[in-house]
Amino acid sequence: MPKDGGIGARSKRREDVRFLTGRGKYTDDIQLPGQTYACFARSQVANGRIAGIDTTAAEKMPGVLAVFTGEDFKDVGGNPAGWLINSRDGTPMKEPKRPVLAHGKVRHVGDAYAAVVAETYEQARDAVDAIEAEIEELPAVIDMASALANSDNLVHDEIGTNQCFDWGWIEDNREATDAAIKSAPHVTTLHLVNNRLVPNAMEPRSSTGSYDPGTGEYELRTTSQNPHLTRLLISAFVLGIPENKLTVIAPDVGGGFGSKIYHYGEEALVLAAAKRLGRPVRWTATRTEAFLTDAHGRDHVTKIELATEKDGKFIAIRTETMANVGAYLSNFSTATPTFLHGTLMAGVYSVPNVYVNVKAVFTNTAPVDAYRGAGRPEATYSIERVVDKCARELGIDPIELRRKNFIKPDMYPYTTPVALQYDSGNYDALVDKMEERGDLAGFEARAAESKSRGKLRGLGISTYIEACGIAPSNLVGQLGSRVGLYDAATVRVNATGNLSVMVGAHSHGQGHETVFPQIVADMLGIDESMIEIVHGDTSKIPFGMGTYGSRSLAVCGSAVVKATEKVITKAKLIAAHMLEAPGEEVEFEDGIFSIKGTNKTVPWGDVALKAYIPHDFPLENLEPGLEETAFYDPANFTYPSGAYACEVEVDPDTGEVDVLSFVAADDFGNVMNPMIVEGQVQGGLAQGIGQAMLENTTYDENGQLLSASYMDYTMPRADDFPMFTVDHSSVTPCTHNPLGVKGCGEAGAIGSPAAVVNAVIDAIQRGGKSDLTHIDMPLTPARVWAAMNA
Amino acid sequence: MYNFELVKPKTIDEAVAALADEEAQALSGGQTLLPTMKQRLAAPDRLVSLANIAELQGVSATGGVVTIGAAATHATVAEKAASAYPALAALAGHIGDPAVRNRGTIGGSVANNDPSACYPAAVLGSGATIVTNAREIAADDFFEGMFSTALDEGEIITAVKFPVPEAANYRKFIQPASRFALVGVFVARFADGVRVAVTGASNDGVFRWSEAEKALSGDFSAAALEGLSVASDDMISDIHGTAEYRAHLVKVLTARAVKAAG
Ligand SMILES: Cc1cc2nc3c(=O)[nH]c(=O)nc-3n(C[C@H](O)[C@H](O)[C@H](O)COP(=O)(O)OP(=O)(O)OC[C@H]3O[C@@H](n4cnc5c(N)ncnc54)[C@H](O)[C@@H]3O)c2cc1C
């Protein structure tokens, strides 16, 4: 029987009612009295020296209230990188300043060098056109290998190189890994590109700054995945506004996928402008601005080697990657290719030697940062592609090769050579589930049927493991994080017995407003409808480190549990007082407090009311009120894992690939709401298969973005996909958080690209072209046809 | 977008008069023109809407000719031409998405002559006649290369007349992002010969593949195309496909269109 409420129920997403009926309130929907509008002047060239900016004509345009240039911000701070990475030689990474507005130089197409604030957006835009900027174009730094080789042509002159860092993980493994590869009986080598992606949240970025001259208080309404981090960055690094004078509100946010984790210069501009004008200032990105300036994702060029015994037993994995960080360091850009990538390079395998080298490269392109999966898709794609290639070289079935090398259930906790300690998992069980749900036994018959129609059918497998619930502060601190990564929740019981739960994790599509109440309701034995979630406003919630890295449930959800436990403890004391019994004798079940061995009871609602009408409280022992806060900092990452299978059909005449079926068998630990988990996996699969098949961000050699609109950037559409088979019935609970949950938000995007590419290679090899071992994503018809006819 | 004046004439004559101003431009479905104006790439002072002119509406079929009013939407053609000219109706029914099909018009598409648009292939492949307020222009004389046509300044298309072939088919291979034609081939078999028109592929816009026409006029079967190939020299190369790939697709799609036309 499916439950109709509480943990494990398929409760419908309550937030969808407002989203689907047009009643959501997004930043751009909120009109403040006296609001003005900002528009940015953006560079048309990728690399250029600003010789002069003449704003005189613009200032005289109708409706114009203020014009800003980089000069106005040259004395405030830069937008910092959140993680300090040290190079192999011990030197710290290069951290050139990322100013609010470009000063001295523009560094990518779309880089903002001036801004106009006017009474209307059209007036601001007209005035932007009237700004006369003299920008001397310089040769663009685009290709990463040439960027590293050529120190004459620099993105940032002051650092003397285009290399941000040269990182080894773990440097102590280097020699042993090199030696193991040298002496191994078999080495599979693969060169691959992890394509650059534009996140394309449905809602473009938008920010409104306001300032109250009476109190000196600022408010920023902005499209953010983590308002507290944005406040911290603006306060402590960029504008120096005291944290207690700045409220950051992220109202309804229409998707982020990583791109809205970060603080952007436009947020600082609207605050500074609001102060100068004493009026609210709004900026909303056009879709073109979103393409040009949202932090992009992925963009790795990688060489990976897998050394094995003749029988396929893994000996070593060595990776060399160039990771594009774009023109400036976005907040997580240095963590993504390193600690979210290198630490996962053992995958689900027991392999004694692993070494990863990552060179991060500045280029004259938009900043690159974490995008759904962040580092883990890159790791998984590299590993699962090279494992597949190895299986083909050794003539071993790809599933058998994987099973042979899996970390086995009796090996946990398992410490990998790249420093993570996996707490639980059962990869064979996932593969069993995948084989069953995908009817893999019937594949050969289906392939024969495809062949009879002149099509090539292929089967591709991928497994994955990811580290999510991005936290423990002590661990991330050792790894270079400049912030802690816990989360917080306040559970406030109102006098009438209903609850407001203030959570640190912002919800922008994930379903927190539904799932967190399920948990609290389950713990209190009351109806979910009595619980409301409050999030996204730094003046209302205790603290939060944001929504990313599949951390909301594992980290913030655990804080909710802890705070609810504290509420129960306190409520028991109140009940004990009401029932005239010692506190330790109070039991609480299904919303009723009772005294052991008696028929004395008092319901939840009466206790809540009593907390606020404490006429007879023994005040020295019992405080009025019923509200508790908990901060939760876990002991480890969580480690979801999965086994994915994809079937494709390739049309040999055109190179067209049809994705016919996709099976995702995941282990997310305990599942709080299966419907939401399915939705998260399906969305992740759409983005992962989208990366494999459709999406690509292309700059030409001058740094012009060729794929700067939906005419040229292929967003996945529903008809690009089959119905997905999603299974999360294989469960090994997380061993260190109270709910036993692992996180599901990124899995689909992490595990799927390799399965798709493996399937296409399988199809082509079955079609007789066995020397074709790799095609870089996205597998567009043109690329597949070219590879087949090379 | 900059400000502009919008006029809504009721007759062709009024429209022509309103278009006499150099800064005026015809507005039909707006599916091409309005996005261009939003990006400030076009800035007409006056838009002359063709949407309210009864003479520009409608689809009719008489004497082996289907006549489509210039302001007929793609959705209208998909529905109303389905029995008289199924290949044309199917083409119209696969342009863009429902919103585009309910606004975009044949006149706008043909006047725009986008090198990746579908209609030019049907117009040229059918040997249609473009009727304007001033004259009639044969399809072979109308398309003058990417985004360029034989229309004079201020001249408006009023209708397109399609002779209905014995058999016809359009094969569109989509550009994955825009879903315009990466390559589209329209094949039409008439009593006096076969026409093959190709869109999406060439730097010169829609063109006729005359060797294929010759071969197919003798033997209307995919086998007749064996041994033929189109040169890739003048083909478009972009992030969605090389010139060689497009040239290859022309042949594959022509064969498929012939098979489907039966
Ligand atoms: C999302 C999207 C997808 C699309 N997909 C496709 C596709 O798959 N295949 C395809 O072929 N097209 C596609 N299109 C283009 C679409 O078909 C347009 O509707 C068409 O190209 C222009 O027609 P319109 O009526 O909208 O013209 P408008 O945008 O109104 O006008 C276009 C141009 O033609 C001129 N004009 C309009 N009518 C006349 C006339 N009667 N006489 C003279 N000049 C005139 C205008 O002045 C303007 O210069 C797509 C468009 C969009 C937005």
Tab-separated table of C-alpha atoms in Angstrom, chain A residues 419-584:
chain	number	residue	atom	x	y	z
A	419	ALA	CA	41.015	10.071	-0.500
A	420	LEU	CA	37.281	9.538	-0.278
A	421	GLN	CA	35.739	7.071	2.131
A	422	TYR	CA	32.628	5.483	0.610
A	423	ASP	CA	30.224	4.505	3.378
A	424	SER	CA	27.878	2.080	1.633
A	425	GLY	CA	26.841	0.682	-1.722
A	426	ASN	CA	26.011	-2.424	-3.697
A	427	TYR	CA	26.896	-2.027	-7.346
A	428	ASP	CA	26.162	-5.607	-8.418
A	429	ALA	CA	22.634	-5.208	-7.112
A	430	LEU	CA	22.244	-2.088	-9.232
A	431	VAL	CA	23.509	-3.860	-12.326
A	432	ASP	CA	21.109	-6.748	-11.631
A	433	LYS	CA	18.277	-4.273	-11.391
A	434	MET	CA	19.347	-2.514	-14.581
A	435	GLU	CA	19.574	-5.808	-16.473
A	436	GLU	CA	16.125	-6.786	-15.307
A	437	ARG	CA	14.330	-3.487	-15.875
A	438	GLY	CA	15.973	-3.006	-19.264
A	439	ASP	CA	15.436	-6.613	-20.397
A	440	LEU	CA	19.059	-6.712	-21.447
A	441	ALA	CA	18.693	-10.420	-22.167
A	442	GLY	CA	16.404	-9.495	-25.067
A	443	PHE	CA	18.881	-7.076	-26.627
A	444	GLU	CA	20.263	-9.371	-29.328
A	445	ALA	CA	16.774	-10.048	-30.661
A	446	ARG	CA	16.048	-6.337	-30.758
A	447	ALA	CA	19.359	-5.685	-32.525
A	448	ALA	CA	18.464	-8.258	-35.165
A	449	GLU	CA	15.098	-6.597	-35.706
A	450	SER	CA	16.780	-3.198	-36.134
A	451	LYS	CA	19.189	-4.702	-38.632
A	452	SER	CA	16.284	-5.978	-40.704
A	453	ARG	CA	15.259	-2.321	-41.089
A	454	GLY	CA	18.766	-1.215	-42.062
A	455	LYS	CA	19.486	0.327	-38.664
A	456	LEU	CA	22.363	-0.317	-36.273
A	457	ARG	CA	21.307	-0.965	-32.701
A	458	GLY	CA	23.696	-0.546	-29.811
A	459	LEU	CA	23.668	-1.061	-26.064
A	460	GLY	CA	25.667	1.150	-23.732
A	461	ILE	CA	26.267	0.764	-20.021
A	462	SER	CA	27.509	3.200	-17.468
A	463	THR	CA	27.880	3.030	-13.738
A	464	TYR	CA	28.641	5.985	-11.526
A	465	ILE	CA	29.310	7.069	-8.021
A	466	GLU	CA	29.145	10.646	-6.861
A	467	ALA	CA	30.040	12.466	-3.720
A	468	CYS	CA	27.151	14.663	-2.733
A	469	GLY	CA	25.522	16.271	0.196
A	470	ILE	CA	28.406	18.652	-0.291
A	471	ALA	CA	29.620	19.207	3.249
A	472	PRO	CA	31.582	18.223	6.079
A	473	SER	CA	33.161	21.522	6.888
A	474	ASN	CA	36.287	19.962	8.340
A	475	LEU	CA	36.878	17.889	5.198
A	476	VAL	CA	36.144	20.643	2.677
A	477	GLY	CA	38.241	22.980	4.782
A	478	GLN	CA	41.219	20.639	4.388
A	479	LEU	CA	40.496	20.559	0.670
A	480	GLY	CA	40.696	24.328	0.292
A	481	SER	CA	37.152	25.562	0.836
A	482	ARG	CA	37.041	29.069	2.229
A	483	VAL	CA	33.558	28.515	3.662
A	484	GLY	CA	31.977	25.888	5.901
A	485	LEU	CA	29.412	23.575	4.358
A	486	TYR	CA	26.781	22.753	6.945
A	487	ASP	CA	23.164	23.805	6.867
A	488	ALA	CA	20.520	25.031	9.260
A	489	ALA	CA	16.834	24.894	10.052
A	490	THR	CA	14.480	26.494	12.546
A	491	VAL	CA	11.276	24.703	13.445
A	492	ARG	CA	8.757	27.188	14.811
A	493	VAL	CA	5.595	25.758	16.333
A	494	ASN	CA	2.867	28.370	16.265
A	495	ALA	CA	0.377	28.655	19.129
A	496	THR	CA	-2.382	27.007	17.116
A	497	GLY	CA	-0.226	23.952	16.500
A	498	ASN	CA	0.812	24.509	12.912
A	499	LEU	CA	4.457	24.977	12.001
A	500	SER	CA	6.711	27.293	10.063
A	501	VAL	CA	9.977	25.626	9.178
A	502	MET	CA	12.730	28.002	8.129
A	503	VAL	CA	15.292	26.137	6.055
A	504	GLY	CA	18.661	27.173	4.715
A	505	ALA	CA	18.276	25.276	1.448
A	506	HIS	CA	16.658	27.332	-1.277
A	507	SER	CA	14.111	25.572	-3.468
A	508	HIS	CA	14.050	26.420	-7.164
A	509	GLY	CA	12.344	23.398	-8.589
A	510	GLN	CA	13.548	20.650	-6.256
A	511	GLY	CA	10.347	20.302	-4.228
A	512	HIS	CA	11.576	21.238	-0.748
A	513	GLU	CA	8.232	22.820	0.093
A	514	THR	CA	6.709	19.366	-0.235
A	515	VAL	CA	9.386	17.013	1.057
A	516	PHE	CA	10.537	18.811	4.198
A	517	PRO	CA	6.955	18.898	5.543
A	518	GLN	CA	6.651	15.166	4.845
A	519	ILE	CA	9.589	14.544	7.164
A	520	VAL	CA	8.426	16.827	9.943
A	521	ALA	CA	4.865	15.516	9.693
A	522	ASP	CA	6.131	11.971	9.985
A	523	MET	CA	8.158	12.798	13.074
A	524	LEU	CA	5.307	14.652	14.765
A	525	GLY	CA	2.474	12.409	13.642
A	526	ILE	CA	0.542	15.352	12.262
A	527	ASP	CA	-0.767	16.219	8.819
A	528	GLU	CA	1.684	17.624	6.241
A	529	SER	CA	-0.701	20.454	5.488
A	530	MET	CA	0.037	21.887	8.953
A	531	ILE	CA	3.612	22.632	7.944
A	532	GLU	CA	4.872	25.487	5.799
A	533	ILE	CA	8.440	25.876	4.582
A	534	VAL	CA	10.077	29.291	4.599
A	535	HIS	CA	13.222	29.707	2.543
A	536	GLY	CA	15.211	32.119	0.449
A	537	ASP	CA	15.216	35.197	2.691
A	538	THR	CA	18.226	35.950	4.859
A	539	SER	CA	16.053	37.947	7.255
A	540	LYS	CA	13.782	34.985	7.921
A	541	ILE	CA	15.958	31.904	7.928
A	542	PRO	CA	18.761	31.124	10.365
A	543	PHE	CA	21.511	30.461	7.819
A	544	GLY	CA	22.029	28.376	4.740
A	545	MET	CA	24.868	27.324	2.502
A	546	GLY	CA	22.670	26.862	-0.525
A	547	THR	CA	21.163	24.335	-2.822
A	548	TYR	CA	23.654	22.497	-5.008
A	549	GLY	CA	25.633	19.286	-4.942
A	550	SER	CA	22.459	17.316	-4.102
A	551	ARG	CA	22.848	18.548	-0.556
A	552	SER	CA	19.423	19.877	0.420
A	553	LEU	CA	17.957	16.717	1.893
A	554	ALA	CA	21.157	15.114	3.159
A	555	VAL	CA	22.415	18.256	4.880
A	556	CYS	CA	19.522	20.691	5.365
A	557	GLY	CA	17.019	17.830	5.744
A	558	SER	CA	19.189	16.489	8.557
A	559	ALA	CA	19.129	19.926	10.205
A	560	VAL	CA	15.327	19.812	9.950
A	561	VAL	CA	15.340	16.421	11.672
A	562	LYS	CA	17.629	17.672	14.424
A	563	ALA	CA	15.555	20.793	15.039
A	564	THR	CA	12.353	18.740	15.079
A	565	GLU	CA	13.911	16.342	17.592
A	566	LYS	CA	14.702	19.312	19.809
A	567	VAL	CA	11.114	20.508	19.474
A	568	ILE	CA	9.843	17.083	20.498
A	569	THR	CA	12.142	17.061	23.524
A	570	LYS	CA	10.839	20.436	24.620
A	571	ALA	CA	7.235	19.545	23.852
A	572	LYS	CA	7.582	16.442	26.021
A	573	LEU	CA	8.589	18.652	28.950
A	574	ILE	CA	5.517	20.781	28.415
A	575	ALA	CA	3.362	17.663	28.150
A	576	ALA	CA	4.942	16.299	31.324
A	577	HIS	CA	4.032	19.515	33.083
A	578	MET	CA	0.454	19.344	31.768
A	579	LEU	CA	0.060	15.675	32.684
A	580	GLU	CA	1.828	16.114	36.009
A	581	ALA	CA	4.381	13.408	35.368
A	582	PRO	CA	8.168	13.320	35.135
A	583	GLY	CA	9.537	14.257	31.720
A	584	GLU	CA	11.244	10.931	31.138
